[in-house]
Structures are given as C-alpha cells and as structure tokens.
Short mmCIF file of C-alpha atoms in Angstrom, two decimals:
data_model
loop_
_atom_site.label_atom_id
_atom_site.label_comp_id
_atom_site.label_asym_id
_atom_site.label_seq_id
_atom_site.Cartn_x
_atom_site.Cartn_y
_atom_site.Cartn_z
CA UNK A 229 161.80 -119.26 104.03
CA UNK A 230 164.87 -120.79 102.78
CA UNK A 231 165.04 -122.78 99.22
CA UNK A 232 165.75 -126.21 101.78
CA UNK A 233 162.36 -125.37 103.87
CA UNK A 234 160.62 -124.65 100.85
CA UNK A 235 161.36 -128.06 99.58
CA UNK A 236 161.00 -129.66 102.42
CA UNK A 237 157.34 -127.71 102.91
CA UNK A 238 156.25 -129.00 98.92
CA UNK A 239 157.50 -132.65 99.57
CA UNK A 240 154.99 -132.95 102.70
CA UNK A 241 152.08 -131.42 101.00
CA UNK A 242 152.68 -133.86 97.87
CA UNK A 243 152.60 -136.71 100.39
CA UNK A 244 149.73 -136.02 102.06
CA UNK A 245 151.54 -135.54 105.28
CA UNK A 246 151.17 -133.59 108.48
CA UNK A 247 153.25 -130.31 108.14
CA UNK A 248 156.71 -131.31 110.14
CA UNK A 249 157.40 -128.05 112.68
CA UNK A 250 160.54 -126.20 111.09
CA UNK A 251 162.79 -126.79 113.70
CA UNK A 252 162.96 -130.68 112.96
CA UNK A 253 163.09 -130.42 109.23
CA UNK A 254 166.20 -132.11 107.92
CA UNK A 255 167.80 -129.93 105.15
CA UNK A 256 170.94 -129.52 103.58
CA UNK A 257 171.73 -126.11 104.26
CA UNK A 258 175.71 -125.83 104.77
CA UNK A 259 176.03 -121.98 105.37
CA UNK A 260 173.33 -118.91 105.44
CA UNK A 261 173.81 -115.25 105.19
CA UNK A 262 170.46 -113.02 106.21
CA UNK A 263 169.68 -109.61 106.36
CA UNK A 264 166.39 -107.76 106.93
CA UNK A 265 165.84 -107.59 103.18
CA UNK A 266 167.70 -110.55 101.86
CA UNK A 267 169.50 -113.94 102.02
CA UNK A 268 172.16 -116.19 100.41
CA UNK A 269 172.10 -119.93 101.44
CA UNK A 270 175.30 -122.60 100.58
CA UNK A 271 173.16 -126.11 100.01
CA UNK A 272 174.73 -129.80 99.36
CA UNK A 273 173.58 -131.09 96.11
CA UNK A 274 176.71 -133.34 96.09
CA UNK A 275 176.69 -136.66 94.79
CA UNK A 276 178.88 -139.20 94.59
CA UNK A 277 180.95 -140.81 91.70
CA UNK A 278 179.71 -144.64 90.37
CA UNK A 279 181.79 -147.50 91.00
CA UNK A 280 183.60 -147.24 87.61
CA UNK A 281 184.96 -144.30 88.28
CA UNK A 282 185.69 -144.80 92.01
CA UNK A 283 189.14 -142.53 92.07
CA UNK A 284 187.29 -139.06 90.65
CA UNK A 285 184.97 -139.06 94.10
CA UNK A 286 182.51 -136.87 92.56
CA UNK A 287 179.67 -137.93 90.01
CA UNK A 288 179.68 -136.30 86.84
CA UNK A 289 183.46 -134.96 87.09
CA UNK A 290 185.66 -137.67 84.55
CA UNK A 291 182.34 -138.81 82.48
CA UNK A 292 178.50 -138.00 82.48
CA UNK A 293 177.03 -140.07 84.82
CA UNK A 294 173.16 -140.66 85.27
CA UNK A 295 170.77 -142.78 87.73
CA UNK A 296 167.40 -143.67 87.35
CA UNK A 297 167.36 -141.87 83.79
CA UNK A 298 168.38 -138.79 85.33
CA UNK A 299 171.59 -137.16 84.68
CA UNK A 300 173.77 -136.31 87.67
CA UNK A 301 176.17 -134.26 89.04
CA UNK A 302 177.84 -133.21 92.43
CA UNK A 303 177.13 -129.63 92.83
CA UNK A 304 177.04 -126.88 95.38
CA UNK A 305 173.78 -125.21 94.79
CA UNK A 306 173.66 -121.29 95.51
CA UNK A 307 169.99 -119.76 96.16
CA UNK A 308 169.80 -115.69 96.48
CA UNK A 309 166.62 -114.65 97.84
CA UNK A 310 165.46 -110.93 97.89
CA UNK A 311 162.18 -110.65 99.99
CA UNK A 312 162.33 -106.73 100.40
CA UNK A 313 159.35 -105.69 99.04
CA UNK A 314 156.34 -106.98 101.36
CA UNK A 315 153.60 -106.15 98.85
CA UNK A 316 155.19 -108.49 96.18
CA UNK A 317 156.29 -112.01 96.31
CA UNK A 318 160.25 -112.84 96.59
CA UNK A 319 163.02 -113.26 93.86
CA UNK A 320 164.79 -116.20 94.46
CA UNK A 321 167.58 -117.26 92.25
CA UNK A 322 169.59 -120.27 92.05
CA UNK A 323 172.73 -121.51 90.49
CA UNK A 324 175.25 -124.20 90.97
CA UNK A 325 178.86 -124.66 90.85
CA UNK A 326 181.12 -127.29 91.07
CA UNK A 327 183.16 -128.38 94.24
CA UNK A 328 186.30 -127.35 93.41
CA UNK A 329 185.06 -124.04 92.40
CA UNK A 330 183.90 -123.34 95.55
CA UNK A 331 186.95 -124.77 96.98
CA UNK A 332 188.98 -122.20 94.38
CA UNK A 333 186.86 -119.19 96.23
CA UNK A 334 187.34 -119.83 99.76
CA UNK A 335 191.17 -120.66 98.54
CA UNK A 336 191.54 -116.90 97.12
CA UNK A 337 189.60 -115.47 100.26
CA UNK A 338 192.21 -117.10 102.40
CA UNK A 339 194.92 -115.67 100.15
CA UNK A 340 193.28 -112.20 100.95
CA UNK A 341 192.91 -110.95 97.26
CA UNK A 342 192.36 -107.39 96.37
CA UNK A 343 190.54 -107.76 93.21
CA UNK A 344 188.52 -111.27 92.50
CA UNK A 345 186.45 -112.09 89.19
CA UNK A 346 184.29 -115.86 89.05
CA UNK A 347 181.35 -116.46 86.81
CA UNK A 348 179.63 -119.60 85.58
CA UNK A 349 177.06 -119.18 82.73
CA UNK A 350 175.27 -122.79 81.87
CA UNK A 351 172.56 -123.45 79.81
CA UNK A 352 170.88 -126.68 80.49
CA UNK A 353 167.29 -129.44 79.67
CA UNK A 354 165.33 -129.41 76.54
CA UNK A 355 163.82 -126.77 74.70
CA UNK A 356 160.25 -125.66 75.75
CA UNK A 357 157.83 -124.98 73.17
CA UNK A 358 159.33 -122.06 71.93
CA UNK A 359 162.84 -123.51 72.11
CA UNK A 360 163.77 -121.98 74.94
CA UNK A 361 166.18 -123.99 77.43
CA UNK A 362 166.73 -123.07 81.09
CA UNK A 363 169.89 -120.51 82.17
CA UNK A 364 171.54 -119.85 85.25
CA UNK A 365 174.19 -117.06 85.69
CA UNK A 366 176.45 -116.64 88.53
CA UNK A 367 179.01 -113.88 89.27
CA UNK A 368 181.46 -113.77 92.42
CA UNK A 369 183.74 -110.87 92.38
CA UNK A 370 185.70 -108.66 95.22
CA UNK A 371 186.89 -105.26 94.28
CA UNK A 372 188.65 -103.44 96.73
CA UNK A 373 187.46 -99.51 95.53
CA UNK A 374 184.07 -98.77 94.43
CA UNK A 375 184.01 -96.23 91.18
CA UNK A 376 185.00 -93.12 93.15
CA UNK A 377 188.12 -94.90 94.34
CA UNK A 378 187.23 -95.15 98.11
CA UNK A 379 187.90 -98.50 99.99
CA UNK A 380 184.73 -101.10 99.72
CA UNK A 381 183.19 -101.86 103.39
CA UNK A 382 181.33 -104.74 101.37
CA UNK A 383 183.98 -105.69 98.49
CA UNK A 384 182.34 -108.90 97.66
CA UNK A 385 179.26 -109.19 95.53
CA UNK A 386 177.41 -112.25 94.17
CA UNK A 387 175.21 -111.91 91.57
CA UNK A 388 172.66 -114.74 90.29
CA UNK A 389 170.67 -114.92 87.17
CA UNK A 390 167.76 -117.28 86.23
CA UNK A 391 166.51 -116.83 82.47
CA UNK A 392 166.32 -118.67 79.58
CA UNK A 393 168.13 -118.42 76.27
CA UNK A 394 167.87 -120.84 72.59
CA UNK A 395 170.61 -123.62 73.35
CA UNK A 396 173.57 -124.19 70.46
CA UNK A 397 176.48 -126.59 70.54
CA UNK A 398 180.26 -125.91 69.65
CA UNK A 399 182.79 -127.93 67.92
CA UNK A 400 183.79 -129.66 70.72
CA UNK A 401 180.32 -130.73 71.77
CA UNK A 402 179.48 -128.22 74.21
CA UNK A 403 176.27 -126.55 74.77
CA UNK A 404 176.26 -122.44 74.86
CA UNK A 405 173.43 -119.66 74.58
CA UNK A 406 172.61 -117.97 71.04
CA UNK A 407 173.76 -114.79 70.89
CA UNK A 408 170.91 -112.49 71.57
CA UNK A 409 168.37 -115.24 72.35
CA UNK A 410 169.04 -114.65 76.30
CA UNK A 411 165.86 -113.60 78.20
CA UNK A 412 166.13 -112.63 81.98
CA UNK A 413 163.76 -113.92 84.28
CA UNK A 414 164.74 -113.40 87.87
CA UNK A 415 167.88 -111.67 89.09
CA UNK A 416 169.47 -111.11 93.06
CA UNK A 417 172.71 -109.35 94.22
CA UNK A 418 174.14 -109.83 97.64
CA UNK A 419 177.45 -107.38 99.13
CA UNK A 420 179.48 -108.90 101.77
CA UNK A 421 182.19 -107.84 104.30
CA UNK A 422 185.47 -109.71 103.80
CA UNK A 423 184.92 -111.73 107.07
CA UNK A 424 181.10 -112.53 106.04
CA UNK A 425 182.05 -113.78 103.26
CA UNK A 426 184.57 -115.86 104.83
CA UNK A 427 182.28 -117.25 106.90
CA UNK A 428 179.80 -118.72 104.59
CA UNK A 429 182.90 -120.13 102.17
CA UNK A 430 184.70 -121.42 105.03
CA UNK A 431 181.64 -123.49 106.42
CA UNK A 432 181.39 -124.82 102.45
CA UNK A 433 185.27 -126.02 102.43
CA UNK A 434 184.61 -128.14 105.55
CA UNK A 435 181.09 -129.38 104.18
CA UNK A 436 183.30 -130.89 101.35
CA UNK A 437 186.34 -132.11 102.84
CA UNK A 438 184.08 -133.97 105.53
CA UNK A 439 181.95 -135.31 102.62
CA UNK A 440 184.87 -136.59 100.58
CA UNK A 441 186.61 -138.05 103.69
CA UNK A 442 183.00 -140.13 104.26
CA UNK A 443 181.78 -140.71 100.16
CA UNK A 444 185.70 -141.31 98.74
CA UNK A 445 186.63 -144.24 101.79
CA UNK A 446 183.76 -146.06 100.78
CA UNK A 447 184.64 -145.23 96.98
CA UNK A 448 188.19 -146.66 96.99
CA UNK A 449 187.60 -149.23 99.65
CA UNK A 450 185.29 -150.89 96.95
CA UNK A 451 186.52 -149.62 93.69
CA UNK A 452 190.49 -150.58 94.01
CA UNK A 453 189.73 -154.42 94.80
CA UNK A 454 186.77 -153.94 91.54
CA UNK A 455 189.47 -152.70 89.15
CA UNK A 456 192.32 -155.12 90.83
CA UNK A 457 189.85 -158.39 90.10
CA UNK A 458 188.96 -156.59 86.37
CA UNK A 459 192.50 -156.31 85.42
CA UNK A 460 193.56 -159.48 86.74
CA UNK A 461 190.53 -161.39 84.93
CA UNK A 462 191.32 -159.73 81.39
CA UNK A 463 195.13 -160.91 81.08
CA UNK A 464 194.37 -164.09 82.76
CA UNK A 465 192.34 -164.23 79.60
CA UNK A 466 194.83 -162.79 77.61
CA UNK A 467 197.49 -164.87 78.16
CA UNK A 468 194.98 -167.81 77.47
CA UNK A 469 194.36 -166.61 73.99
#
C-alpha cells in the first residue's frame, strides 16, 4: 500500500468513518514505480507562497512561512518502500526535496548525463528526550559503469534514509547533524533504467508546471494590486510628512 493510501486508510479510522474502497480514494500521488519487491512513489506536498510574498509562488522559498502554528513548505515528498520480505513488515522511507530540485533532475535526465550525483541531508523538529531530532537522507545518482567497468542496464539509483541524529547550528543560522551522533533507522534503494526513470521525473515536471500555472495566477492576480495599493499608501504618506 502506497504512503497516500496509507494516509488516506489512518485519516478514516481516526474519524470514525466507513473504510472508502481504494479505487475512489483521492491522493496525491504524481508518479509510481513498482516492482514485485519494491516501490518508489512522487507525492505533492506543495504549498503555496502567502500573500506577502506573492512573486516567489512557493511557501517557504524567500522567508519561513507558517499557518496555523505550523511551519510550511512546498515540497515534493519521495517515499521508498521495500516490502520483499513477507514474514516481516515493510521499510518505508521518506524524504523531501524542493521543486526546483526535482525540476534540476528531470532537467539533467533530459540532457542525457553520463554520470549524475544529488543528495539532500536535513535534520529537522525538536529534540526527543534524548535529544535526538528527526533525519532524512536522500541520494539520486546515475553512473554509467558499475565497478567492473561494464555499461549499467539500471544506471540510476535512489537511496533514502530515515534516522535521527543530535541537531547543531552554524554561523549562519543553519541547522546540521553532530558529527557522529547520526543513528540509522530505516533505509531503501531503488535502480532504474534510463527511460523509467524518465518516466516518473517527467510526470513530476508537469505536476509542477500545471500547479504553478493554477497557484502563481491567483498569486499575482492578488498580490501585484496588494503591493501597488501598499506602495502607493506609504508615499502618499510620505510626501504628507
């Protein structure tokens, strides 16, 4: 069951309500990849930008942005699920990267690189009782020869990490993981064919584009005339003083 059914499947319980059949459930899955053993599912966590800053589209991308006393972001979540061994219960690993990451992928898969390195390490929420803060780890790389030197049918692999590690903050304000304080919880691997792999990112590009044709009209139809009536109000008041 994907990470969007499984939701989907919790919310209903919680409610109280009569379990809705799978084929009507309304997720937001963008792109799946399955095998017999595995699965990596594309899912729109995006979100879009406040009034205030209309022009950046996407919350969370010029300033931190939060609603209801949560902070948020727009985010393409990634969930990895390895299900291959029936006497135990599945891995499933999730991580999330930005938009324009994912538009920067499907960009270099178009390009047809040879060789491809991506990873996104983030360390995130408060400390549990024994300081410990959520992780999530995500590598995307293509490498057209395997060790021996022969030609990759699968070049592309994406690794995901879940773990948890003590958080510490740089000079510049940003958070990062102690050295040697990382502890690895859950971890799933996927390989993919050029064209697979294609496939899935391609299905993601147009997920966005669509969604920042739809969020960003609304955005600027409303936010231009804001920010024309605030400047115009403070030197009218200006030129009073």
């Amino acid at each position: 069951m994907s990470d969007t059914q499984n939701q989907a499947q919790l919310q209903n319980q919680h409610q109280g309500q009569q379990q809705t059949p799978t084929q009507d459930r309304i997720t937001g899955q963008i792109a799946v990849h399955k095998t017999d053993k595995k699965l990596l599912e594309f899912i729109d966590n995006l979100n879009p930008a406040p009034l205030q800053d209309y022009a950046a589209i996407h919350a969370g991308t010029v300033r931190p942005y939060e609603k209801d006393g949560q902070r948020v972001y727009s985010v393409i979540r990634i969930v990895a699920q390895d299900y291959s061994r029936k006497d135990e219960h599945s891995i499933r690993a999730k991580a999330n990267i930005a938009p324009e990451e994912a538009l920067y992928i499907a960009e270099r898969i178009k390009a047809g690189v040879k060789d491809f390195k991506f990873e996104a390490v983030k360390i995130f929420g408060n400390p549990d009782n024994q300081g410990y803060c959520p992780m999530t780890k995500i590598w995307i790389n293509r490498s057209e020869k395997n060790a021996d030197g022969e030609t990759m049918n699968r070049p592309w692999k994406v690794d995901i990490e879940n773990g948890k590690g003590r958080k510490a903050y740089g000079k510049n304000g940003g958070a990062y993981c102690q050295g040697g304080s990382y502890v690895l919880e859950k971890k799933v691997f996927l390989n993919f064919s050029d064209y697979e792999f294609f496939k899935l990112l391609s299905a993601v590009e147009r997920y966005i584009r669509i969604w920042e044709i739809v969020h960003g009209a609304k955005l600027v139809r409303e936010g231009r005339p804001a920010r024309d009536m605030q400047y115009a109000t403070a030197n009218a008041t200006s030129e009073h003083q």
